[in-house]
Short mmCIF file of C-alpha atoms in Angstrom, two decimals:
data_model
loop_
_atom_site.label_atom_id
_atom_site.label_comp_id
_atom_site.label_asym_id
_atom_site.label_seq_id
_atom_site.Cartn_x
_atom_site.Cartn_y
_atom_site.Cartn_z
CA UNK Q 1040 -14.14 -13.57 -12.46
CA UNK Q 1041 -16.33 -11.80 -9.64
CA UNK Q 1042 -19.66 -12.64 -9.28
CA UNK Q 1043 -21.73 -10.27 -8.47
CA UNK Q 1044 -24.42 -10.46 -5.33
CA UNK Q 1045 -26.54 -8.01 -5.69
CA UNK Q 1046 -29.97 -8.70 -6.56
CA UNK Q 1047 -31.35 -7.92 -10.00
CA UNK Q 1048 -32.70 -4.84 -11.00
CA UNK Q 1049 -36.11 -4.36 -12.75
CA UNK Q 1050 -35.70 -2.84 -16.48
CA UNK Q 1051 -36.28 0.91 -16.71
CA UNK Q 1052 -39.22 1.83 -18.81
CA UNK Q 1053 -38.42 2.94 -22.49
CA UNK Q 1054 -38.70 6.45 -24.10
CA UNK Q 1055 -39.35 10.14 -21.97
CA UNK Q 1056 -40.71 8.54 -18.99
CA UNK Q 1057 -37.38 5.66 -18.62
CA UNK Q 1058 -35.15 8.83 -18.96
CA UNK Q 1059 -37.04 10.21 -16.51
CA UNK Q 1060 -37.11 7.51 -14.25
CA UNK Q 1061 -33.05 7.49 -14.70
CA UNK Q 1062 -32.43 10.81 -13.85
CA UNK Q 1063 -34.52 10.66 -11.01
CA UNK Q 1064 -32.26 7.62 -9.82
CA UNK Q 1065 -28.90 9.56 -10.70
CA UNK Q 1066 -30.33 12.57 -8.38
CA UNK Q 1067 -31.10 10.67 -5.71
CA UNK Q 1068 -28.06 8.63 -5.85
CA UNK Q 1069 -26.42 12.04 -5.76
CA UNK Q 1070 -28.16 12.83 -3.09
CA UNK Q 1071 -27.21 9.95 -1.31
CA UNK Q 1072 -23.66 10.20 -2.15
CA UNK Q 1073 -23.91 14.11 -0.71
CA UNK Q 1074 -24.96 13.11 2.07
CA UNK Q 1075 -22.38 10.43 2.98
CA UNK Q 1076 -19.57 12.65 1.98
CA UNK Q 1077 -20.88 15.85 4.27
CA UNK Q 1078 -20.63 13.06 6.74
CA UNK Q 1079 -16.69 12.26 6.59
CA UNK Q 1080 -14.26 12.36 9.45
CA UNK Q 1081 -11.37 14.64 9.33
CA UNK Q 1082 -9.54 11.79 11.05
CA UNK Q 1083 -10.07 9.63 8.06
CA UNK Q 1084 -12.53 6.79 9.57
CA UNK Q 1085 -14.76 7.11 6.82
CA UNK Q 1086 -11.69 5.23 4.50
CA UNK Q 1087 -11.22 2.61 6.73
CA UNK Q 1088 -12.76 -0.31 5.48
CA UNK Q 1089 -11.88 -3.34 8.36
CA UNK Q 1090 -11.99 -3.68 11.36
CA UNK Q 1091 -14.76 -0.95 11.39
CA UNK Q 1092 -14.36 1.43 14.38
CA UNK Q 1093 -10.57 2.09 14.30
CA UNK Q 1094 -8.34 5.18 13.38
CA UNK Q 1095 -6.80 4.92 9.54
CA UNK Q 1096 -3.41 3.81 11.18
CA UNK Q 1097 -4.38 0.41 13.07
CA UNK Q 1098 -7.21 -0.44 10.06
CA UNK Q 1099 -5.93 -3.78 8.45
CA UNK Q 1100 -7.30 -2.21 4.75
CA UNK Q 1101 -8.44 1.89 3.35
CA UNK Q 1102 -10.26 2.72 0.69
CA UNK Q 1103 -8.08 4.75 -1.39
CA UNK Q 1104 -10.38 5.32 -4.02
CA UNK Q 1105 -9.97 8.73 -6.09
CA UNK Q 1106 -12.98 10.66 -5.38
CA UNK Q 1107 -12.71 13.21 -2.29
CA UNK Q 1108 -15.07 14.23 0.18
CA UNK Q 1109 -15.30 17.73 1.00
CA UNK Q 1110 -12.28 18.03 3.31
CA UNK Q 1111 -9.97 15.75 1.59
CA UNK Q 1112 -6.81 16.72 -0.75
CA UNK Q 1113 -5.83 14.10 -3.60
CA UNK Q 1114 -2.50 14.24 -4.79
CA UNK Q 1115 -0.38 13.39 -7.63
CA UNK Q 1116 2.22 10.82 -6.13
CA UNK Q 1117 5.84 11.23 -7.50
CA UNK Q 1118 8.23 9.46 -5.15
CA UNK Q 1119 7.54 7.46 -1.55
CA UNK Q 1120 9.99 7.29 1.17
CA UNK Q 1121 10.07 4.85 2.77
CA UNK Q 1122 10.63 4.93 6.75
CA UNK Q 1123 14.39 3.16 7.87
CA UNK Q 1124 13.04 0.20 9.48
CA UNK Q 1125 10.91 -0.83 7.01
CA UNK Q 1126 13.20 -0.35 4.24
CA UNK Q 1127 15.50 -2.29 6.32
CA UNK Q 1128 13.30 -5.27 6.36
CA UNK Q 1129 12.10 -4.76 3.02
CA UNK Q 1130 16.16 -5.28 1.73
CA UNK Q 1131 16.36 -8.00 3.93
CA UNK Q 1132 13.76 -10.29 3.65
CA UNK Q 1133 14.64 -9.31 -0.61
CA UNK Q 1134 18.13 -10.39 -0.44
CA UNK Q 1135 18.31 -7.14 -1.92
CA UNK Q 1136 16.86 -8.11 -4.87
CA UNK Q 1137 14.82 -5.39 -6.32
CA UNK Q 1138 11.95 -7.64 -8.03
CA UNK Q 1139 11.43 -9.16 -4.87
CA UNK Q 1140 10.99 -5.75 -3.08
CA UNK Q 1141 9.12 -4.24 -5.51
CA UNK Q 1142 6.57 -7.20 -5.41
CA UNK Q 1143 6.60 -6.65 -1.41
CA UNK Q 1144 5.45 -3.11 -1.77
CA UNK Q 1145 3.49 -3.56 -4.18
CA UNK Q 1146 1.67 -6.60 -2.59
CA UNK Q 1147 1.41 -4.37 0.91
CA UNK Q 1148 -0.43 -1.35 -0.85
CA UNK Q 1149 -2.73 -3.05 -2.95
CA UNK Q 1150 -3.88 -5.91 -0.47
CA UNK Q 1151 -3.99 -3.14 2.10
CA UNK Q 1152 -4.84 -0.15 0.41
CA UNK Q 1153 -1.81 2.23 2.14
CA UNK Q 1154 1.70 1.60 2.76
CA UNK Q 1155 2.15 -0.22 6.07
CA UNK Q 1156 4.78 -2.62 6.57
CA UNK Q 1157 3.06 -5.75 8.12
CA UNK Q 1158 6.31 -7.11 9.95
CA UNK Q 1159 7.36 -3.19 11.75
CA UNK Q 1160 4.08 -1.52 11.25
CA UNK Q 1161 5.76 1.35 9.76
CA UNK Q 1162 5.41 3.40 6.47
CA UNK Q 1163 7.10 6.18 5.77
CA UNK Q 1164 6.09 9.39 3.74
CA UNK Q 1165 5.83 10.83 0.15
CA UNK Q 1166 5.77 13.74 -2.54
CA UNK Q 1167 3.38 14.60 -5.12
CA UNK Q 1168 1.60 17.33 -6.84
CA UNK Q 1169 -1.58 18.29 -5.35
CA UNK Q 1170 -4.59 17.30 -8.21
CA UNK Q 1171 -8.00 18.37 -6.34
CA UNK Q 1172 -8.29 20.01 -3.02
CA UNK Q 1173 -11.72 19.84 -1.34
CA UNK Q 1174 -13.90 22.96 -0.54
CA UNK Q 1175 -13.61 22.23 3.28
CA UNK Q 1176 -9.83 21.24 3.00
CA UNK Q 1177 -8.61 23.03 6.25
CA UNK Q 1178 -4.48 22.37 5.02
CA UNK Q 1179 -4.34 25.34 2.77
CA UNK Q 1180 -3.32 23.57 -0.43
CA UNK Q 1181 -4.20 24.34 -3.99
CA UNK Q 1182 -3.83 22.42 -6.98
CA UNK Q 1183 -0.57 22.13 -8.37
CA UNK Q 1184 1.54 22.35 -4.81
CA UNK Q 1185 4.37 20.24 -5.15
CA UNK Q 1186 4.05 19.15 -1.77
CA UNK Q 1187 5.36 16.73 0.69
CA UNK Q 1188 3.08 14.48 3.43
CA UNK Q 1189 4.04 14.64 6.60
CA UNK Q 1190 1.87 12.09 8.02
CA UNK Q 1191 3.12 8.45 7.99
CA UNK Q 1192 2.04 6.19 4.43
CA UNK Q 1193 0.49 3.90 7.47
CA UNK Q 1194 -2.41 5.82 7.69
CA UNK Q 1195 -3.10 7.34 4.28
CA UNK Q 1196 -4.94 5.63 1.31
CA UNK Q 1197 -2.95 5.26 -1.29
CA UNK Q 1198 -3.15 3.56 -4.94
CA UNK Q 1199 0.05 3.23 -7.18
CA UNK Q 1200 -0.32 2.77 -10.96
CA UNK Q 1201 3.13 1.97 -12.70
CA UNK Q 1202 4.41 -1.25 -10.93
CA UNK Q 1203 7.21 1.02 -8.80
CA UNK Q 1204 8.93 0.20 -12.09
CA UNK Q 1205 11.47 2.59 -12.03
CA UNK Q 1206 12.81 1.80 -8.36
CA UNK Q 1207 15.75 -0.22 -7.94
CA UNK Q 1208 15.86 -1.34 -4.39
CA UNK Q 1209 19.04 1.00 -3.34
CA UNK Q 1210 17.18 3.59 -1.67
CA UNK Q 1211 14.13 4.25 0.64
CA UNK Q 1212 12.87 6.58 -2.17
CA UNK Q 1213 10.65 4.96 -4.33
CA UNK Q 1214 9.68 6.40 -7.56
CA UNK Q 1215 5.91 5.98 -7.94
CA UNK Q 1216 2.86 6.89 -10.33
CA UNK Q 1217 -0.48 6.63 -8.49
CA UNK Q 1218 -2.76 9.17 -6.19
CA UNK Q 1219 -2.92 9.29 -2.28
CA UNK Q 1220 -5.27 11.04 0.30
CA UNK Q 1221 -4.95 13.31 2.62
CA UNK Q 1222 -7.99 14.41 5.63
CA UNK Q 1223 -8.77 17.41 6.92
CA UNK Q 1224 -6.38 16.61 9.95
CA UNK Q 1225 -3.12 15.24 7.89
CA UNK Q 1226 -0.18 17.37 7.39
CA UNK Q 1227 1.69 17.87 4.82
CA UNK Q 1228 4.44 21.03 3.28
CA UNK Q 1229 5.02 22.72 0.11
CA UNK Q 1230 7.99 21.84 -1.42
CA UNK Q 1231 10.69 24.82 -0.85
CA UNK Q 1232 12.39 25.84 -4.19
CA UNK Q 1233 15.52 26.68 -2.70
CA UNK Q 1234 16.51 22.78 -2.43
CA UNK Q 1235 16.68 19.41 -4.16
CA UNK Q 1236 13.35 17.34 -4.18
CA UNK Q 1237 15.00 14.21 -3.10
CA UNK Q 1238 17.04 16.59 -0.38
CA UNK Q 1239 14.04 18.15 0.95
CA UNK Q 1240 12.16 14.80 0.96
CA UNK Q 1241 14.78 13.46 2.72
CA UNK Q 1242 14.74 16.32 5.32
CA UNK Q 1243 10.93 16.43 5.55
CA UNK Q 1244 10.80 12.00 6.22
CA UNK Q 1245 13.05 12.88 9.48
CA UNK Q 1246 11.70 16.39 10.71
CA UNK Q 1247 9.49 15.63 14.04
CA UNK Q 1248 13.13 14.52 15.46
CA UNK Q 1249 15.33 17.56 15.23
CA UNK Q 1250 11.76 19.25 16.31
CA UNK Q 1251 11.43 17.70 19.52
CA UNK Q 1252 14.98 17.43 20.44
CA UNK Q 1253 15.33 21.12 20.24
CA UNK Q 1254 11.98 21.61 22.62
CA UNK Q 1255 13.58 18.79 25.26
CA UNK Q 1256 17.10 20.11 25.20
CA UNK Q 1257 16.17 23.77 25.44
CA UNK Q 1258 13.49 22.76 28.49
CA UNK Q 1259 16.95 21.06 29.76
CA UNK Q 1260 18.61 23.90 29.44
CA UNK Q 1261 16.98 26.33 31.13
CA UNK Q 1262 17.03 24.59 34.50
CA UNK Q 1263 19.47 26.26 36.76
CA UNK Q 1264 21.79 23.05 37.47
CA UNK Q 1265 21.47 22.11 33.57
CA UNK Q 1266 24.42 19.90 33.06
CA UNK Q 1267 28.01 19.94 34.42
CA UNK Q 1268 28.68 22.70 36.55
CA UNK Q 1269 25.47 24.49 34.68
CA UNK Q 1270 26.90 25.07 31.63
CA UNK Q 1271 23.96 23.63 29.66
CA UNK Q 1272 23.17 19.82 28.61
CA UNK Q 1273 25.13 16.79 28.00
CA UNK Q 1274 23.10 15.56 24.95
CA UNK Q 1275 24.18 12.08 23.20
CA UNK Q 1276 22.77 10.80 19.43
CA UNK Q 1277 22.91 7.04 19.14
CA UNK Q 1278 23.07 6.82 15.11
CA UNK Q 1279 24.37 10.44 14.92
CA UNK Q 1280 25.52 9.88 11.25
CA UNK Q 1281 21.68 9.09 10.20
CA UNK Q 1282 18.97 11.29 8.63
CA UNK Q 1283 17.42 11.98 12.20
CA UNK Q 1284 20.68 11.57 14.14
CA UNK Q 1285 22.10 14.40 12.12
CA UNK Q 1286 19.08 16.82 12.38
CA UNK Q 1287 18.94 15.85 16.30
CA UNK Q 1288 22.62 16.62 16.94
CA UNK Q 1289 22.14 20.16 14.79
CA UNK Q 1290 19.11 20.85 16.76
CA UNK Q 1291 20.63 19.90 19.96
CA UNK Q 1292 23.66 22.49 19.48
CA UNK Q 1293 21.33 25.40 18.37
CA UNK Q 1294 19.25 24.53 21.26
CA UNK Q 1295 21.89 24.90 24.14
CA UNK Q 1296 23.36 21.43 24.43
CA UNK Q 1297 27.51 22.03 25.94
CA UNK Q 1298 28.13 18.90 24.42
CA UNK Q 1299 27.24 16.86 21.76
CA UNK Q 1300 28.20 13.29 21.95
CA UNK Q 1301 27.80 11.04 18.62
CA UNK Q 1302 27.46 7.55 18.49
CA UNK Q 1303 28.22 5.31 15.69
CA UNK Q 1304 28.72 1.38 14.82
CA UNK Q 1305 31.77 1.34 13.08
CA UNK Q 1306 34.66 3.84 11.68
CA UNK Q 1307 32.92 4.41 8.57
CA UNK Q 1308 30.41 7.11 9.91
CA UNK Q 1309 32.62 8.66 12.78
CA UNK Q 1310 34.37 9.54 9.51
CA UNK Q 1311 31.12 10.80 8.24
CA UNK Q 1312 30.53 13.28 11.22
CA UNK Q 1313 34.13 14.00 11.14
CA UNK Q 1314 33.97 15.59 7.96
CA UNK Q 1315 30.88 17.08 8.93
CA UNK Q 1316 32.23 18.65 11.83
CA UNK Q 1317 35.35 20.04 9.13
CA UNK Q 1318 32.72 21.55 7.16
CA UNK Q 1319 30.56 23.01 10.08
CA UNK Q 1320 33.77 24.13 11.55
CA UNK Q 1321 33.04 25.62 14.97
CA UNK Q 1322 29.55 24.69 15.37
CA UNK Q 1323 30.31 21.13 14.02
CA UNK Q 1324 27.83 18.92 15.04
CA UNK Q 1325 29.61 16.45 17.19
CA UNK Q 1326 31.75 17.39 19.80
CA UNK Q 1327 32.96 13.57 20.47
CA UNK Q 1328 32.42 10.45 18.20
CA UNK Q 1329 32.28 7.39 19.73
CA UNK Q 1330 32.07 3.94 18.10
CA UNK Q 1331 30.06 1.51 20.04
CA UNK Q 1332 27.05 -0.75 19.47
CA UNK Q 1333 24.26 0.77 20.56
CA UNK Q 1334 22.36 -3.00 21.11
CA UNK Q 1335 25.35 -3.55 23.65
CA UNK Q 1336 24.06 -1.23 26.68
CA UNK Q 1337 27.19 -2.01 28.64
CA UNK Q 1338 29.78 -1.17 26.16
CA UNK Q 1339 27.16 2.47 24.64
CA UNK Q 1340 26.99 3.29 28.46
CA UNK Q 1341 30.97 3.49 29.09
CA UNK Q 1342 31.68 5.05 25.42
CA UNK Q 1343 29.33 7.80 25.94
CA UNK Q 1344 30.42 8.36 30.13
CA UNK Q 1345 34.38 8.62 28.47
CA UNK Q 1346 33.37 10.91 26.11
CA UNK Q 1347 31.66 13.53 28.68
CA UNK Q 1348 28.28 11.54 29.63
CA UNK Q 1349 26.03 10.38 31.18
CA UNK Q 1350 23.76 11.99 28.64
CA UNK Q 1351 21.17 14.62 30.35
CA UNK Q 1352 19.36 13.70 26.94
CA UNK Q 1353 20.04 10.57 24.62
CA UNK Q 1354 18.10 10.33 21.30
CA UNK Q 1355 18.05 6.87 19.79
CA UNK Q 1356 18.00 7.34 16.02
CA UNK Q 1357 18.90 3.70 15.20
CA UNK Q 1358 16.80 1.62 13.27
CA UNK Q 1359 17.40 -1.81 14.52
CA UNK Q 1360 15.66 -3.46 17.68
CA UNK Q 1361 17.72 -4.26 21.08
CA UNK Q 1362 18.70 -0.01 21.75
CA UNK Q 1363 16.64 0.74 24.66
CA UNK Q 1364 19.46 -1.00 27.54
CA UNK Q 1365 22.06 1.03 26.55
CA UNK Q 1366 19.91 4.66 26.22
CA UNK Q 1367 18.86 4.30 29.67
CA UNK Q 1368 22.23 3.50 31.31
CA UNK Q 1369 23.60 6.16 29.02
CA UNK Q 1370 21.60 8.67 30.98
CA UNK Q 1371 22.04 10.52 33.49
CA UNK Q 1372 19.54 10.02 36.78
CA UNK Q 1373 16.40 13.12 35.72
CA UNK Q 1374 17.33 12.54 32.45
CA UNK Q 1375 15.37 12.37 29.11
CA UNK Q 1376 15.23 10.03 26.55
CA UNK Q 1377 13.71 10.11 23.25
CA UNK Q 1378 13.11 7.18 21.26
CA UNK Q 1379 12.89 7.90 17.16
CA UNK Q 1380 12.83 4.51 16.28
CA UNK Q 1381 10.30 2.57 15.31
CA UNK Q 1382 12.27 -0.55 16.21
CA UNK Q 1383 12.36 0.27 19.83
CA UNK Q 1384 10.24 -2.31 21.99
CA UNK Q 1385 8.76 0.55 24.42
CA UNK Q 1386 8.19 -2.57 26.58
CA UNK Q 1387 11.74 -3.15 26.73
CA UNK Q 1388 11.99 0.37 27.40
CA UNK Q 1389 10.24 0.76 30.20
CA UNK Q 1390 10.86 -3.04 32.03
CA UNK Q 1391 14.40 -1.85 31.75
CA UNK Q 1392 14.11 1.30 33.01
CA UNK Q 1393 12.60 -0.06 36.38
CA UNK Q 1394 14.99 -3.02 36.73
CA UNK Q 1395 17.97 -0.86 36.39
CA UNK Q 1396 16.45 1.33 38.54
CA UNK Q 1397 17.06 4.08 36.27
CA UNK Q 1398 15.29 7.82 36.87
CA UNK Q 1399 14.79 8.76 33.46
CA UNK Q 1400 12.10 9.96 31.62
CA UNK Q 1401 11.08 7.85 28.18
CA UNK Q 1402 9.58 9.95 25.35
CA UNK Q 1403 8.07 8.27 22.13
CA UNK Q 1404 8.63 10.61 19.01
CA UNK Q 1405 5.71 11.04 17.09
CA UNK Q 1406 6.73 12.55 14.22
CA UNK Q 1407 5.11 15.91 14.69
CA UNK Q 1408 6.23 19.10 16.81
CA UNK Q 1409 4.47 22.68 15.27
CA UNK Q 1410 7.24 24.24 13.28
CA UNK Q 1411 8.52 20.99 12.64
CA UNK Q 1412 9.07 21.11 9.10
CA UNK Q 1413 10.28 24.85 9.07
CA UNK Q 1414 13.21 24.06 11.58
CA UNK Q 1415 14.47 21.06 9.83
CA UNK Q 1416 14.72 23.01 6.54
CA UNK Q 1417 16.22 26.14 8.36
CA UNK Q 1418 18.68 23.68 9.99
CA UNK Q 1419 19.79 21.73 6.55
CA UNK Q 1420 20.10 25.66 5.05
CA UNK Q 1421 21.98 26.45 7.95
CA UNK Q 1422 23.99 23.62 8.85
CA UNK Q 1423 27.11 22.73 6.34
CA UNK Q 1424 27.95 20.30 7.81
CA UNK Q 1425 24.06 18.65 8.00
CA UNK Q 1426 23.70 19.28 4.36
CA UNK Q 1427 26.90 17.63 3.50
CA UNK Q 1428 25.67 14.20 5.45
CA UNK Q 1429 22.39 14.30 3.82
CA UNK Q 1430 24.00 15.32 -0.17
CA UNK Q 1431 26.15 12.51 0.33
CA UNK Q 1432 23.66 9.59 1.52
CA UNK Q 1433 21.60 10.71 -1.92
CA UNK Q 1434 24.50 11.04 -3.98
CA UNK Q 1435 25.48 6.96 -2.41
CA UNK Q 1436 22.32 6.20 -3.23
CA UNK Q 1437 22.59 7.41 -6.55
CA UNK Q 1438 25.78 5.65 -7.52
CA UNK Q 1439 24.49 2.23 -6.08
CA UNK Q 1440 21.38 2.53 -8.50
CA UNK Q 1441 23.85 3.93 -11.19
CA UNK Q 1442 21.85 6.36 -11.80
CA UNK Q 1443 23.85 9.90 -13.69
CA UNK Q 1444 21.07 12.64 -12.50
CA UNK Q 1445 17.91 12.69 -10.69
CA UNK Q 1446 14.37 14.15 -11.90
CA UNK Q 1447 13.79 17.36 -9.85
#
């Protein structure tokens, strides 16, 4: 039991004059609570309950409490996904048992009041139905948007209701009853009705990648000596057979790359972008599929320099730590890479960089590019052979869980 320290409050008077006195407290607590809530930050600080003084992402614990101030959205939540590395560790540290990861999330968002893996500092993203928008909401939603968030779960309160009961463990997407918040400066997209929920949640997790890629390959592009012999960009995906991998490599092509180099661990997914590259025919969305392991920098570096490299651009979509060696040796000298992972040790990165003497430029993905969410659902439309990569990870998932259909 709790024991409360506040100090004890004289009784109110009794008849016209203690219902007086009440109301008078209920207005002025009103008042008070006005006051404080025309006082919010759209960045969120106003939910951060310790360390005071830091942005919603780096705050140890939110208050993800129900009622919104004025710029706020509160949604509905229907499914979280969570990010790769996280769900990664999650399984692991499980045994992929799926008590054990349940009581992990679980544990995570109620002792810290969001969804913010404590070992990779990672969250992830989710889908809900908007309940109550506020009257200075600046992100355009009105109740009843199915929507997606595209800001990470690391940074928005969130409260979850039914014990993630219905998750098994086999996938990052976790069904979930509960409410989350959004500020005035979050982002987030309506669902499109043209696709699956879990498809375009699956899309949406991934879509600052594909985003940026495009932007860095068509800059590369444009420059007169882009490439060999000017023919546009040598662009290489280590995990091209991932949710971001794929996007990147589709975005890569439409963006002017001449070739598209995918890298994989093992002959299991070079047949997975072999197939997609039999549905996407032509525009399939690796021109060479190399297996190598991308924590080996020697052995990445020669795979992707026989199949066409060095890389003007490499994208590291893998999810595990130790990538950042072979990226940089992968790429050519005025090159560009991009880092998507939220295992990479930028550290690493950059120590690396100088001791291998290596004139490349490092870019840290952030998750958001303007448009981003629009392009990755164009691409997945457009794209057979995208869509097929991403139908089939669900439809994996799906027969892991055992699970016949799937709640749209």
């Amino acid at each position: 039991m709790t024991r409360s320290t506040a100090a004890p409050q004289p009784a109110q008077p009794a008849g016209r004059a203690g219902r007086d006195a009440r109301a008078g407290d209920a207005g002025r607590a009103h008042a008070e609570t006005g006051a404080r809530r025309a006082a919010g930050s759209p960045l969120g600080l106003h939910r951060v309950l310790e360390p005071p003084g830091v942005l919603p992402q780096a705050a140890r614990r939110l208050d993800p409490s129900p009622a919104i101030w004025p710029d706020e959205v509160r949604v509905r939540v229907e499914r979280l996904n969570l990010d790769a590395a996280s769900f990664r560790q999650l399984r692991e540290s499980g045994h992929g048992d799926a008590a054990a990861m349940r009581a992990a999330v679980l544990e995570i968002i109620t002792s810290r009041g969001k969804m913010q893996n404590p070992v990779t500092g990672s969250g992830g993203m989710l889908t809900g139905v908007v309940e109550e928008a506020g009257p200075q909401s600046p992100l355009g939603l009105r109740p009843g948007d199915r929507i997606a968030t595209l800001v990470s779960l690391s940074l928005t309160p969130l409260a979850v209701t039914d014990g993630l009961t219905a998750w098994d463990g086999a996938s990052e997407q976790v069904p979930a009853d509960g409410h989350a918040i959004l500020f005035g400066r979050s982002i987030a997209a309506v669902l499109p009705d043209d696709l699956p929920a879990s498809l375009a949640l699956a899309v949406l997790d991934v879509c600052g990648a594909p985003a940026l890629t495009c932007r860095i390959v068509s800059d590369a592009a444009r420059r007169p000596a882009a490439g060999a012999g000017g023919r546009g960009p040598v662009v290489a995906i280590l995990g091209a057979a991932g949710k971001s991998g794929t996007l990147s490599a589709a975005a890569a092509r439409r963006a002017g790359a001449s070739r598209v180099i995918g890298v994989v661990p093992h002959e299991r997914e070079a047949r997975v972008l072999r197939a997609a590259r039999a549905a996407g025919g032509r525009t399939g969305l690796a021109d060479e599929v190399v297996i190598a392991d991308a924590r080996d920098p020697v052995g990445v570096c020669a795979a992707i320099r026989q199949a066409g490299g060095p890389a003007d651009v490499t994208v590291v979509c893998v999810d595990v730590p130790g990538c950042e060696g072979g990226a940089i040796l992968a790429t050519a000298q005025g090159g560009t890479v991009i880092f998507f992972s939220m295992a990479t040790s930028f550290t690493g990165a950059a120590l690396g960089a100088e001791g291998a003497a290596a004139d490349v430029t490092m870019l840290v993905g952030n998750g958001y590019v303007p448009g981003h969410a629009q392009l990755a659902l164009d691409l997945i439309r457009a794209e057979p052979g995208a869509r097929a990569i991403f139908e089939s990870r669900i439809s994996g998932h799906r027969a892991r869980s055992g699970q016949a259909g799937e709640q749209q």
